[in-house]
Coordinates of C-alpha atoms in Angstrom, one line a residue:
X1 CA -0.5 -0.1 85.8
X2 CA 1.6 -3.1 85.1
X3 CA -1.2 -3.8 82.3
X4 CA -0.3 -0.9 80.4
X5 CA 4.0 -1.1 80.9
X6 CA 3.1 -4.2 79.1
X7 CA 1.7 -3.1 76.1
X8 CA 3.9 -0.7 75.6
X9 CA 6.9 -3.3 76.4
X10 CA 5.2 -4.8 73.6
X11 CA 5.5 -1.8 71.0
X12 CA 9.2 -1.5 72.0
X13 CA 10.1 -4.6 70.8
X14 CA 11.9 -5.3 67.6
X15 CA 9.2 -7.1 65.7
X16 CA 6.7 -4.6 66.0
X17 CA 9.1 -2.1 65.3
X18 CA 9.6 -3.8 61.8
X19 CA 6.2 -4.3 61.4
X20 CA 5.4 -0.6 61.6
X21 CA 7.7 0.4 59.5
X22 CA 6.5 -2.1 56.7
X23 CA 3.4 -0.9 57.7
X24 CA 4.6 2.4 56.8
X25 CA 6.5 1.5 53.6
X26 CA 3.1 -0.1 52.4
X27 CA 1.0 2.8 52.8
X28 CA 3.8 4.3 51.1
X29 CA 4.1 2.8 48.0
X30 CA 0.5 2.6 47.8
X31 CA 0.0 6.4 48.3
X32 CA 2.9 6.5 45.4
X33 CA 1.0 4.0 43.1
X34 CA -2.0 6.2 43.3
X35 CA -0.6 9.3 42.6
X36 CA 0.9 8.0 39.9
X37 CA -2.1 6.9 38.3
X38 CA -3.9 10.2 38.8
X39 CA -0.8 11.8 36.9
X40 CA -0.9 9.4 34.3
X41 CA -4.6 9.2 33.9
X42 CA -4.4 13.3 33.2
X43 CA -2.3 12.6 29.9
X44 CA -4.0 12.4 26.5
X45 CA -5.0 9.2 25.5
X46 CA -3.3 9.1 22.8
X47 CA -0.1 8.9 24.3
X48 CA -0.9 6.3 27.2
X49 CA -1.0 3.9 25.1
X50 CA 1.6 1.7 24.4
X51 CA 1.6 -0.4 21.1
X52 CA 2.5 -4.2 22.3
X53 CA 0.9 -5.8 19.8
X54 CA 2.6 -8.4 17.2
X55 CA 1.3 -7.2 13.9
X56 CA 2.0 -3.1 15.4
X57 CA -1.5 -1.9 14.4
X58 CA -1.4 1.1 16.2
X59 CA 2.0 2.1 14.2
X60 CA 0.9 5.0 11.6
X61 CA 3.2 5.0 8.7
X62 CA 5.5 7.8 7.6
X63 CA 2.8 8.0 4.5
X64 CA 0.1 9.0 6.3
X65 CA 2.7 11.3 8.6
X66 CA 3.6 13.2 5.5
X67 CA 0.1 13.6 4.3
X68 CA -0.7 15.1 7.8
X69 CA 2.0 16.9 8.3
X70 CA 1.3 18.7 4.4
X71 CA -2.7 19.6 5.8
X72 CA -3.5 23.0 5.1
X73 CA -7.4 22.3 5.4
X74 CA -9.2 21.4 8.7
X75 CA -10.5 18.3 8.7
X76 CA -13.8 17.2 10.8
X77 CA -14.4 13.4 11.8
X78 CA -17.5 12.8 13.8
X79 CA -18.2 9.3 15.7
X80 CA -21.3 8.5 15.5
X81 CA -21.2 5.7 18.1
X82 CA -21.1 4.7 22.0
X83 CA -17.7 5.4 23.1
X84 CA -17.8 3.2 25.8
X85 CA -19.6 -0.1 23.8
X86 CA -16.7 0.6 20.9
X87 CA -13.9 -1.6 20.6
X88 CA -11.0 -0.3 22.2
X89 CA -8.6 -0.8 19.2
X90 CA -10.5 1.9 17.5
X91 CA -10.8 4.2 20.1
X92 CA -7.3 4.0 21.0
X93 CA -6.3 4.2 17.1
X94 CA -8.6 7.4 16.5
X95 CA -6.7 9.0 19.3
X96 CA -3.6 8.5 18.4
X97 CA -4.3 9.1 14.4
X98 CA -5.9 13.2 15.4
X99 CA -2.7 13.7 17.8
X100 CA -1.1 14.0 14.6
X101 CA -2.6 17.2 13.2
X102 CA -3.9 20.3 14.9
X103 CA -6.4 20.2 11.6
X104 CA -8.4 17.3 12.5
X105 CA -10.7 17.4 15.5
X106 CA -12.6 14.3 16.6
X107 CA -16.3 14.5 18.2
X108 CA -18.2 11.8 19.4
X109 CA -21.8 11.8 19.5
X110 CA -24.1 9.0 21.0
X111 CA -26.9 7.7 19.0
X112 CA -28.4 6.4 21.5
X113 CA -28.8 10.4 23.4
X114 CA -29.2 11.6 20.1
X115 CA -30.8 9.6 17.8
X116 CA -31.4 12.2 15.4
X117 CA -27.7 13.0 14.4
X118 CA -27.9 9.8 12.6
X119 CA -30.8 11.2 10.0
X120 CA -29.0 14.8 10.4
X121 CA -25.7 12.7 8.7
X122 CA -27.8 9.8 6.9
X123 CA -25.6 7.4 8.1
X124 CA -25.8 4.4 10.1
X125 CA -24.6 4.3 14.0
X126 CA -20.7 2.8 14.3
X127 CA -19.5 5.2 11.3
X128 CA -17.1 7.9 11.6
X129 CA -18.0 10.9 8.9
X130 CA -15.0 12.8 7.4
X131 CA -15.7 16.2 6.3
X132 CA -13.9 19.1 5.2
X133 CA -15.9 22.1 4.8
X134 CA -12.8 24.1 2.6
X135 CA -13.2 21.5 0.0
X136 CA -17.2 20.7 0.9
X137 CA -16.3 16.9 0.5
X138 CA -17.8 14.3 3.4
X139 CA -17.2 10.6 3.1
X140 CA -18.1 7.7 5.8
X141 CA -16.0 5.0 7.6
X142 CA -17.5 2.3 9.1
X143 CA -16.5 0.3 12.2
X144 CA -16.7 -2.5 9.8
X145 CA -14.3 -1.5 7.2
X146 CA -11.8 -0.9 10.2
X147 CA -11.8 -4.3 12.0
X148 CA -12.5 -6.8 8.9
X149 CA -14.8 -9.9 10.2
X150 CA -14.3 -13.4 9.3
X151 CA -17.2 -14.2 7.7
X152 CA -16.4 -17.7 7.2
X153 CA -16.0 -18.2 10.8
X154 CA -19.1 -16.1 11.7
X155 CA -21.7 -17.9 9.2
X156 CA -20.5 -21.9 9.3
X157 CA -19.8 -21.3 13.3
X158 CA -21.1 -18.3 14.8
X159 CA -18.3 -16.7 16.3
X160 CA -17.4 -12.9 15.9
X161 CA -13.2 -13.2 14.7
X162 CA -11.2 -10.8 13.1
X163 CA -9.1 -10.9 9.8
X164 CA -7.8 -7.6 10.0
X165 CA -7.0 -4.3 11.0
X166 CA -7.7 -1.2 8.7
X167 CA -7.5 1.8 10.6
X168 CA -4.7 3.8 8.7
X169 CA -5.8 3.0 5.3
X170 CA -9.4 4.1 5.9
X171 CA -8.7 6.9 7.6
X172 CA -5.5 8.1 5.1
X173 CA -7.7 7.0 2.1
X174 CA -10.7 9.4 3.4
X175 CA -8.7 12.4 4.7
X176 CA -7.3 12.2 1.6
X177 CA -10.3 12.1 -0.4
X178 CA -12.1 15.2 1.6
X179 CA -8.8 17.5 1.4
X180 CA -7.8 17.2 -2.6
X181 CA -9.6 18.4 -5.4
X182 CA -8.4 16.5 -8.1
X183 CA -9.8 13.2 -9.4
X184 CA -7.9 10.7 -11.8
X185 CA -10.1 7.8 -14.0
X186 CA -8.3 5.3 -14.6
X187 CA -10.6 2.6 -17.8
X188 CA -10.0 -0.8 -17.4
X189 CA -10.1 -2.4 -20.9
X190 CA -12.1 -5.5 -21.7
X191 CA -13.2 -7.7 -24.3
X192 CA -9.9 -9.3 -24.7
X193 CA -10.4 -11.9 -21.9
X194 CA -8.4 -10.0 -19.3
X195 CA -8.8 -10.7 -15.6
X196 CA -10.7 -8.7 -13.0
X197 CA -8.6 -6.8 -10.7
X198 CA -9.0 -8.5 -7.0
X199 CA -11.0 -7.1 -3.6
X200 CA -7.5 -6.0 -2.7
X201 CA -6.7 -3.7 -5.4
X202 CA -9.2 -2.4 -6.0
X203 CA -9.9 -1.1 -2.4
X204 CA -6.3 0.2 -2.5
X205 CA -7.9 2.4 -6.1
X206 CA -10.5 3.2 -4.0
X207 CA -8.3 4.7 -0.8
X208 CA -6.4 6.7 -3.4
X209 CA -9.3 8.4 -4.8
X210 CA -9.0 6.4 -8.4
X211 CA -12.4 6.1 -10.0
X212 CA -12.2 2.5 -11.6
X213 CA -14.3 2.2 -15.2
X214 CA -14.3 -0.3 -18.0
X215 CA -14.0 0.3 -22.0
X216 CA -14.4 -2.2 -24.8
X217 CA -11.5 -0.7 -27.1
X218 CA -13.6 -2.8 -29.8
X219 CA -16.7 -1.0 -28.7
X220 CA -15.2 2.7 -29.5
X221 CA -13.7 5.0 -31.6
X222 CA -11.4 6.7 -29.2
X223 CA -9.8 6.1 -25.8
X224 CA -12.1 8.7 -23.4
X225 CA -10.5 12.5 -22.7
X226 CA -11.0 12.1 -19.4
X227 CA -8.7 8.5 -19.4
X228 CA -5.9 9.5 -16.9
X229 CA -4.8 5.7 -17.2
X230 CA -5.5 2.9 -19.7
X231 CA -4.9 -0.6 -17.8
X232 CA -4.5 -4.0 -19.6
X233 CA -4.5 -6.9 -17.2
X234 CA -3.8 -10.2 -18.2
X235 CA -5.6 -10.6 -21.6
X236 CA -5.9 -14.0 -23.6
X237 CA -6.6 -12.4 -26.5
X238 CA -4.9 -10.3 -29.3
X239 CA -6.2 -6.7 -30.0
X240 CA -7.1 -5.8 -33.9
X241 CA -5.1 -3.4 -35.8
X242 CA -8.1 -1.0 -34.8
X243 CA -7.3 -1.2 -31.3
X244 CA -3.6 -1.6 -31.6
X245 CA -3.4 2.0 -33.7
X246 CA -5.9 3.0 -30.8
X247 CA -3.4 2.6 -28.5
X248 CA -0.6 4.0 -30.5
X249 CA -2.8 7.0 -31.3
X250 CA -3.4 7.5 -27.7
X251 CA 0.4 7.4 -26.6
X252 CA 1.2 9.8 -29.2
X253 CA -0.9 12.5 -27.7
X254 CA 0.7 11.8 -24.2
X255 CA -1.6 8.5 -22.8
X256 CA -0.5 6.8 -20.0
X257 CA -0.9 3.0 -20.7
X258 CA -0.3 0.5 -18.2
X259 CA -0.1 -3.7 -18.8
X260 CA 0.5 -6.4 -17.1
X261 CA 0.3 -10.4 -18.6
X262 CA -0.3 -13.5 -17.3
X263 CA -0.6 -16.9 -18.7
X264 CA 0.0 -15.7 -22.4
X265 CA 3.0 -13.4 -22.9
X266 CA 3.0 -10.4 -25.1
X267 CA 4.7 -12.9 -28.0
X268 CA 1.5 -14.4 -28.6
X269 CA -0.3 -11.6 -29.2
X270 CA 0.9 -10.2 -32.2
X271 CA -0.9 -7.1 -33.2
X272 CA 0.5 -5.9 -29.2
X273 CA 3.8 -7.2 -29.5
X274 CA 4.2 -4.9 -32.5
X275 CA 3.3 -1.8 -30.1
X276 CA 5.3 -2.7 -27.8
X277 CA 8.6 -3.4 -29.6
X278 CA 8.0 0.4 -30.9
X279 CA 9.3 1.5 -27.4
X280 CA 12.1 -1.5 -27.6
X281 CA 9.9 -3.9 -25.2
X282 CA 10.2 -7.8 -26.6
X283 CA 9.1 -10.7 -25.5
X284 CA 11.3 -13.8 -24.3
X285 CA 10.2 -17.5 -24.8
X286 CA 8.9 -19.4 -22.1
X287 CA 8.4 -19.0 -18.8
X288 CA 11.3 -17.6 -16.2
X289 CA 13.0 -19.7 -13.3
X290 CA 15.5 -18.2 -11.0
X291 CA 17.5 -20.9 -8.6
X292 CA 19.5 -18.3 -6.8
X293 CA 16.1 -16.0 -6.0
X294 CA 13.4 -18.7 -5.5
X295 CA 10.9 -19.2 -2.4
X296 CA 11.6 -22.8 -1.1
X297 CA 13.1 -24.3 -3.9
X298 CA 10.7 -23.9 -6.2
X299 CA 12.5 -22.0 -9.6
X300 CA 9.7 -20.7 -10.8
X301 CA 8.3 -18.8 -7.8
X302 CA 11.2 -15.8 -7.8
X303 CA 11.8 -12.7 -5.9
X304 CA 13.1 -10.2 -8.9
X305 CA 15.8 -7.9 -8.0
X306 CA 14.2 -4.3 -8.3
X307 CA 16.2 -1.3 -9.7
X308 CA 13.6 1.6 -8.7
X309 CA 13.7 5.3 -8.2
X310 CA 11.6 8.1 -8.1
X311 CA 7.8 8.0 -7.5
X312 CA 8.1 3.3 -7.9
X313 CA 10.5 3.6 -5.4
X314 CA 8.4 5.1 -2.5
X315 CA 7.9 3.3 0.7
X316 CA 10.0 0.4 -0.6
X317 CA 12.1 -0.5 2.0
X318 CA 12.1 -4.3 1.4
X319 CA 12.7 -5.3 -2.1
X320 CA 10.8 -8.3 -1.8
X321 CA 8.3 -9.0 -4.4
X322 CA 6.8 -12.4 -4.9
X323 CA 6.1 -13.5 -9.2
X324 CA 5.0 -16.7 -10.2
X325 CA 4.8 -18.1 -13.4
X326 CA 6.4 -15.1 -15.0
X327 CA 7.6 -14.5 -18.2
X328 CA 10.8 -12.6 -19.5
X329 CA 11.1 -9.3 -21.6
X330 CA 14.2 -7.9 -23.1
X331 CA 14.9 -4.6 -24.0
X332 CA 15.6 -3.5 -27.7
X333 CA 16.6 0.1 -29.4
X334 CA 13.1 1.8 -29.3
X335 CA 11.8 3.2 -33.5
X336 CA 12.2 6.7 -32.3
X337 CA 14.9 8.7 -30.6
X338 CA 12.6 10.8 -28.4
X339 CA 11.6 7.1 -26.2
X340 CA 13.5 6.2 -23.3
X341 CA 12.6 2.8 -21.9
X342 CA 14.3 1.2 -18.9
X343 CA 13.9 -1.9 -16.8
X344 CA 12.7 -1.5 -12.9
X345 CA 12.0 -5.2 -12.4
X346 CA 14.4 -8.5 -13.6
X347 CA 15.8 -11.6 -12.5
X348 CA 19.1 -12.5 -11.4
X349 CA 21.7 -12.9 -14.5
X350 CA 21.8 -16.9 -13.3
X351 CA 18.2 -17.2 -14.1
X352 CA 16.7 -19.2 -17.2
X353 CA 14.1 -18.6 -20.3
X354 CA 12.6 -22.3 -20.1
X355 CA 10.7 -23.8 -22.7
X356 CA 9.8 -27.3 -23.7
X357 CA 12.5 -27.3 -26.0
X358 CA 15.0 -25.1 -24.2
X359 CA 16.2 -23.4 -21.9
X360 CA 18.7 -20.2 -22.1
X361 CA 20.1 -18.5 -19.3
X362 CA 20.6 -14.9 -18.9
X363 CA 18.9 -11.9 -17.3
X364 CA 15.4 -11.0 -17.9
X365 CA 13.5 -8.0 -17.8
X366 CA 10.3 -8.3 -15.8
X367 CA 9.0 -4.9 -15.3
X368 CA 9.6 -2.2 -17.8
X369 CA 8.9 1.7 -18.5
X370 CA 9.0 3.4 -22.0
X371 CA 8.2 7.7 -21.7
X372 CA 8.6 10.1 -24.9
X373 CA 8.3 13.7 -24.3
X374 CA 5.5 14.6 -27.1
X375 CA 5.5 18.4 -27.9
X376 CA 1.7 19.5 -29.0
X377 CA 1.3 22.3 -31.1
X378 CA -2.0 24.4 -30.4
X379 CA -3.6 27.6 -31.8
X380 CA -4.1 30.4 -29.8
X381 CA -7.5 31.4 -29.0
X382 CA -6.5 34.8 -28.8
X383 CA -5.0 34.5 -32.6
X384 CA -8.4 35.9 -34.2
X385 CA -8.9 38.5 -32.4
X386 CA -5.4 40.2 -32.4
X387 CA -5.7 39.5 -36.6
X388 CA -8.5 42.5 -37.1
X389 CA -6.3 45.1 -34.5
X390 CA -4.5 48.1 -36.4
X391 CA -1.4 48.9 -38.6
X392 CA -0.1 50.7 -35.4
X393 CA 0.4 47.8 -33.6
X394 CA 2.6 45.4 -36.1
X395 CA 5.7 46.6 -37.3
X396 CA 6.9 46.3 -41.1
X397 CA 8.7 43.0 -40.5
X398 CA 5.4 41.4 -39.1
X399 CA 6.6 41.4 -35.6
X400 CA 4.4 43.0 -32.8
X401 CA 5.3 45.8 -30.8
X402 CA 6.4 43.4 -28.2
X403 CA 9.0 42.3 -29.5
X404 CA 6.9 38.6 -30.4
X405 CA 6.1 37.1 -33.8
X406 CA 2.5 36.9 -35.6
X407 CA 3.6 32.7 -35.6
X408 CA 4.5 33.0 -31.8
X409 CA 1.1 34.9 -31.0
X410 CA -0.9 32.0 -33.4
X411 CA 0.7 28.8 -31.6
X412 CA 1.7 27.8 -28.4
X413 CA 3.4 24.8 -27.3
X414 CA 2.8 22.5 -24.7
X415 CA 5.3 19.2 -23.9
X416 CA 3.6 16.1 -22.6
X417 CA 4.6 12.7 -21.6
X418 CA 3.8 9.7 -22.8
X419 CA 4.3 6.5 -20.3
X420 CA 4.2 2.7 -21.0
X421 CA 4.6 0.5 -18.4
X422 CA 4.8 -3.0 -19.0
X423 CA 4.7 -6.1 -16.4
X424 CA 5.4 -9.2 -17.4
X425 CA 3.5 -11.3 -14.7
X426 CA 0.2 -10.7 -13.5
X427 CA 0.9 -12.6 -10.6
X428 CA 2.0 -9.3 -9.0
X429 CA -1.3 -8.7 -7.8
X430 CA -2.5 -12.2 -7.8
X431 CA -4.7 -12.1 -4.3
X432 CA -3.3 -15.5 -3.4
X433 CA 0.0 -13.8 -2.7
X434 CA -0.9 -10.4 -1.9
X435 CA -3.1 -11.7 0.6
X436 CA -0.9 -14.5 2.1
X437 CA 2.3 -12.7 2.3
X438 CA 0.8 -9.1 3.2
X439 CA 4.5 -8.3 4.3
X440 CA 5.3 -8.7 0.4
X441 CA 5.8 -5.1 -1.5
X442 CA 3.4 -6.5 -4.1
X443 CA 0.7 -3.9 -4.1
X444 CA 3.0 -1.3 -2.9
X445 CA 5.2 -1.6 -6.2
X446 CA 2.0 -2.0 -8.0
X447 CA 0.3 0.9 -6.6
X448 CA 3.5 2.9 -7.2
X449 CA 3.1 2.4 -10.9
X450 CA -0.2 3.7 -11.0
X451 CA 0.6 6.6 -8.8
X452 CA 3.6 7.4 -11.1
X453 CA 1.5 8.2 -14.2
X454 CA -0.4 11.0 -12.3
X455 CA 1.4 14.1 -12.1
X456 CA 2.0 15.3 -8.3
X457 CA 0.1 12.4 -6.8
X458 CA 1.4 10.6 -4.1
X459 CA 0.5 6.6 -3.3
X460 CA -1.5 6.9 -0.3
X461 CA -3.4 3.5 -0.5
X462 CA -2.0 1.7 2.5
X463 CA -2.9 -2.0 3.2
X464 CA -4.8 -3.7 5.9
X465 CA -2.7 -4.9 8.6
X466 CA -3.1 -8.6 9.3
X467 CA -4.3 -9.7 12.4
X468 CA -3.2 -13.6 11.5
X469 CA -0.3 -15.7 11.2
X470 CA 2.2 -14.9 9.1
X471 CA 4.3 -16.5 6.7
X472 CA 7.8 -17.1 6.3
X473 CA 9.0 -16.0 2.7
X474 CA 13.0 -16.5 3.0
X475 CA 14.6 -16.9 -0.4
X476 CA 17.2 -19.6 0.7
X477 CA 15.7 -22.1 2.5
X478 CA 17.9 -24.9 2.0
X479 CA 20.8 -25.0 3.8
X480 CA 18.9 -23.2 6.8
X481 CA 16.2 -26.0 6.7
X482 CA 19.3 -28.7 7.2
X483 CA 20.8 -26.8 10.6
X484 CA 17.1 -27.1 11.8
X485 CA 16.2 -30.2 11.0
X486 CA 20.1 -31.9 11.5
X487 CA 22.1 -29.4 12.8
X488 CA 20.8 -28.5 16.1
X489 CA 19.6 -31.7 17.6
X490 CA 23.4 -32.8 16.3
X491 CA 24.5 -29.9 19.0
X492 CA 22.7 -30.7 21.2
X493 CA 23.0 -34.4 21.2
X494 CA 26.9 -33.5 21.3
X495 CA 26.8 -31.2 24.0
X496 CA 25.1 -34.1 26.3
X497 CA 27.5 -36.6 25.5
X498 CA 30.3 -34.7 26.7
X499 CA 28.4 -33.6 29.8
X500 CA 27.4 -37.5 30.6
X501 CA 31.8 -38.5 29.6
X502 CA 32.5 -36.2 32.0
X503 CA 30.4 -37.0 34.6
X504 CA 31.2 -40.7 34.3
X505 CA 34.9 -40.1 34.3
X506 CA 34.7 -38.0 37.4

């Protein structure tokens, strides 16, 4: 009896009192916890997820948010690949990209299970196939073009690394590609020493749906019909007066011509020069430094001051653009009055035209457009057979009974648009910068400028997202570097002083 008054003396006292109630408390918050998991772990994926990494590559731009939001077709991605073996940034990207749209639907099937869906889709296993079945279109995506390998690191070293992240772009550039029915060639020309466009661009064509080809204007009689865009990079060499009323032929009919130079400017190149001062584009001697708008001190590297709008001003949030090496342009009173040419590129009015001679300061154009509205005059089809109807139907004056003239009924007119753009420094989309400072608005400018000679055609091409260091591109370094380097240990060297004076006094 006296055993049992005991223990229970022993449960009334204070400390076991406490210790129940954290007892209590524990099971608790540990009932809470898990509660709070089961309500968590009911909500989609895609929104469970929380982006916390330092290059954001789960952020989905407003781009490919407007594209989505615009679907009118529903789109079907199948995964061919083990859900569970598949890296999670994927999984956790493709989530989040279909909680976008009520149009796409995802499916995953296991090749492993089902090894014949891989014949069934002739594809390999880690792909994802895009289809629409409006449009009947079906394009592929492979693990492999989403997380980008180092294959530098992976051959000299055998480790597995990763460059970078391509999740959006893929995915925008093949939704994109299944849903729209219109294609756009853009030639290339060649045979004038120009350069080849990089790995970078011309996966950014390739997101857009551009299909890339190549012409040697020496080599034909005509720019193709089906030329949507005539590009010019970087040539060494002069074009004949052939080629040169080539060009001029294919502007008057409403061409889209695109150029951009590098090492030799438009002034030594004659026979081109001559077809560009037609739409008031001339070049400046020597090459352009800016000291006011230069990376690191170095005047020749310069960040132009842009002056877009319209379609070269979308998703151009920045203004930074990185040229090097970059000649100057200035802008003259074009031959006709139906040409209106304006500068979207330039340097700062403090910047210089150096040459080994001289040097003159002034503003410089760097990036130009020249349109002319071109009004075509075609027959009617319809002309020849409305010649043989009767009497009855034209009045005495020639006119129809509509109201419309025998001229009106035998032509029709139809306005196009020609469009010259001119760059002055093919360094734009040198993949040394591009690919070094991927937070530059180098392809994005330069991708605009394609896009804007397509009618109705937004830039979808997005970039890969870097999963490496970046770089600091400030424009004024200098008096920033001395507060680093001086400034701050000064401060701080200070501040300790009159902590130890102090001290010592007291």
């Amino acid at each position: 009896m006296n055993r049992i008054k005991s223990l229970k003396n022993i449960f009334r006292t204070s400390g076991t009192r406490h210790g129940a109630y954290s007892v209590g408390l524990t099971v608790l918050v540990l009932a809470v916890v898990i509660v709070f998991n089961l309500i968590i772990g009911q909500i989609p994926e895609a929104y469970r997820n929380v982006d916390v990494s330092s290059t954001k590559i789960y952020e989905i731009s407003d781009t490919t948010r407007d594209l989505l939001d615009s679907l009118d077709k529903e789109v079907d991605m199948t995964v061919l690949a083990v859900k569970d073996d598949t890296d999670e940034r994927i999984t956790t990207f493709l989530s989040r990209y279909a909680a976008l749209s009520d149009d796409i639907s995802v499916e995953w099937i296991d090749p492993v299970l089902h090894p014949s869906a891989l014949t069934d889709y002739d594809t390999t296993e880690n792909t994802i196939v895009v289809s629409c079945e409006d449009t009947g279109k079906t394009t592929t995506v492979s693990f492999n073009d989403i997380l980008v390998m180092d294959q530098y690191s992976y051959y000299y070293y055998g480790t597995t690394s990763y460059t970078e992240f391509d999740g959006e772009g893929q995915l925008t550039g093949a939704v994109n590609y299944v849903t729209n029915d219109t294609d756009h060639t853009i030639y290339q020309t060649t045979g004038h020493g120009e350069s080849s466009l990089s790995a970078t661009i011309t996966d950014l064509m390739e997101k857009n749906s551009y299909t890339l080809s190549e012409i040697n204007l020496l080599m034909s009689t005509s720019i193709p019909e089906d030329c949507d865009l005539l590009l010019m990079d970087a040539p060494t060499a002069d074009l004949s007066e052939d080629e040169a009323q080539m060009l001029r032929d294919y502007l008057a009919g409403g061409g889209k011509v695109m150029i951009l130079f590098g090492d030799t400017s438009s002034a030594a190149l004659p026979n081109l020069a001559d077809v560009l001062s037609e739409y008031g584009i001339e070049a400046a001697d020597g090459y352009i430094a800016d000291p006011t708008r230069c990376y690191q001190g170095n005047y020749y590297y310069i960040f132009p001051e842009l002056s877009v709008s319209g379609d070269l001003a979308d998703n151009i949030s920045s203004e930074m653009v990185l040229l090097t090496n970059a000649h100057g342009m200035n802008l003259t009173d074009p031959q006709r009055d139906t040409i209106t040419t304006t500068a979207f590129m330039s340097s700062s009015d403090q910047a210089y035209s150096v040459t080994e001679e001289s040097q003159e300061q002034g503003s410089y154009t760097l990036g130009a457009v020249a349109t002319e509205s071109i009004e075509n005059e075609e027959e009617n089809s319809d002309s020849s057979d409305t010649a043989d109807t009767s009497d009855s139907d034209t009045s005495e004056d020639g006119a129809s009974d509509d109201g419309s003239s025998d001229s009106d009924a035998a032509e029709s007119t139809e306005e196009k648009e020609s469009r010259l753009t001119v760059i002055s420094a093919g360094s734009l989309i040198d993949q040394s910068i591009t690919d070094t400072f991927p937070q530059l608005e180098n392809t994005q400018l330069f991708m605009n400028a394609v896009t804007a000679n397509f009618e109705g055609v937004q830039n979808l091409s997005i970039e890969a997202k870097s999963l490496g260091t970046e770089y600091n591109t400030m424009q004024h370094t200098g008096l920033l570097s001395f507060l680093a380097i001086f400034g701050i240990p000064a401060v701080i060297l200070i501040g300790g002083f009159v902590v130890w004076f102090r001290r010592r006094r007291a």
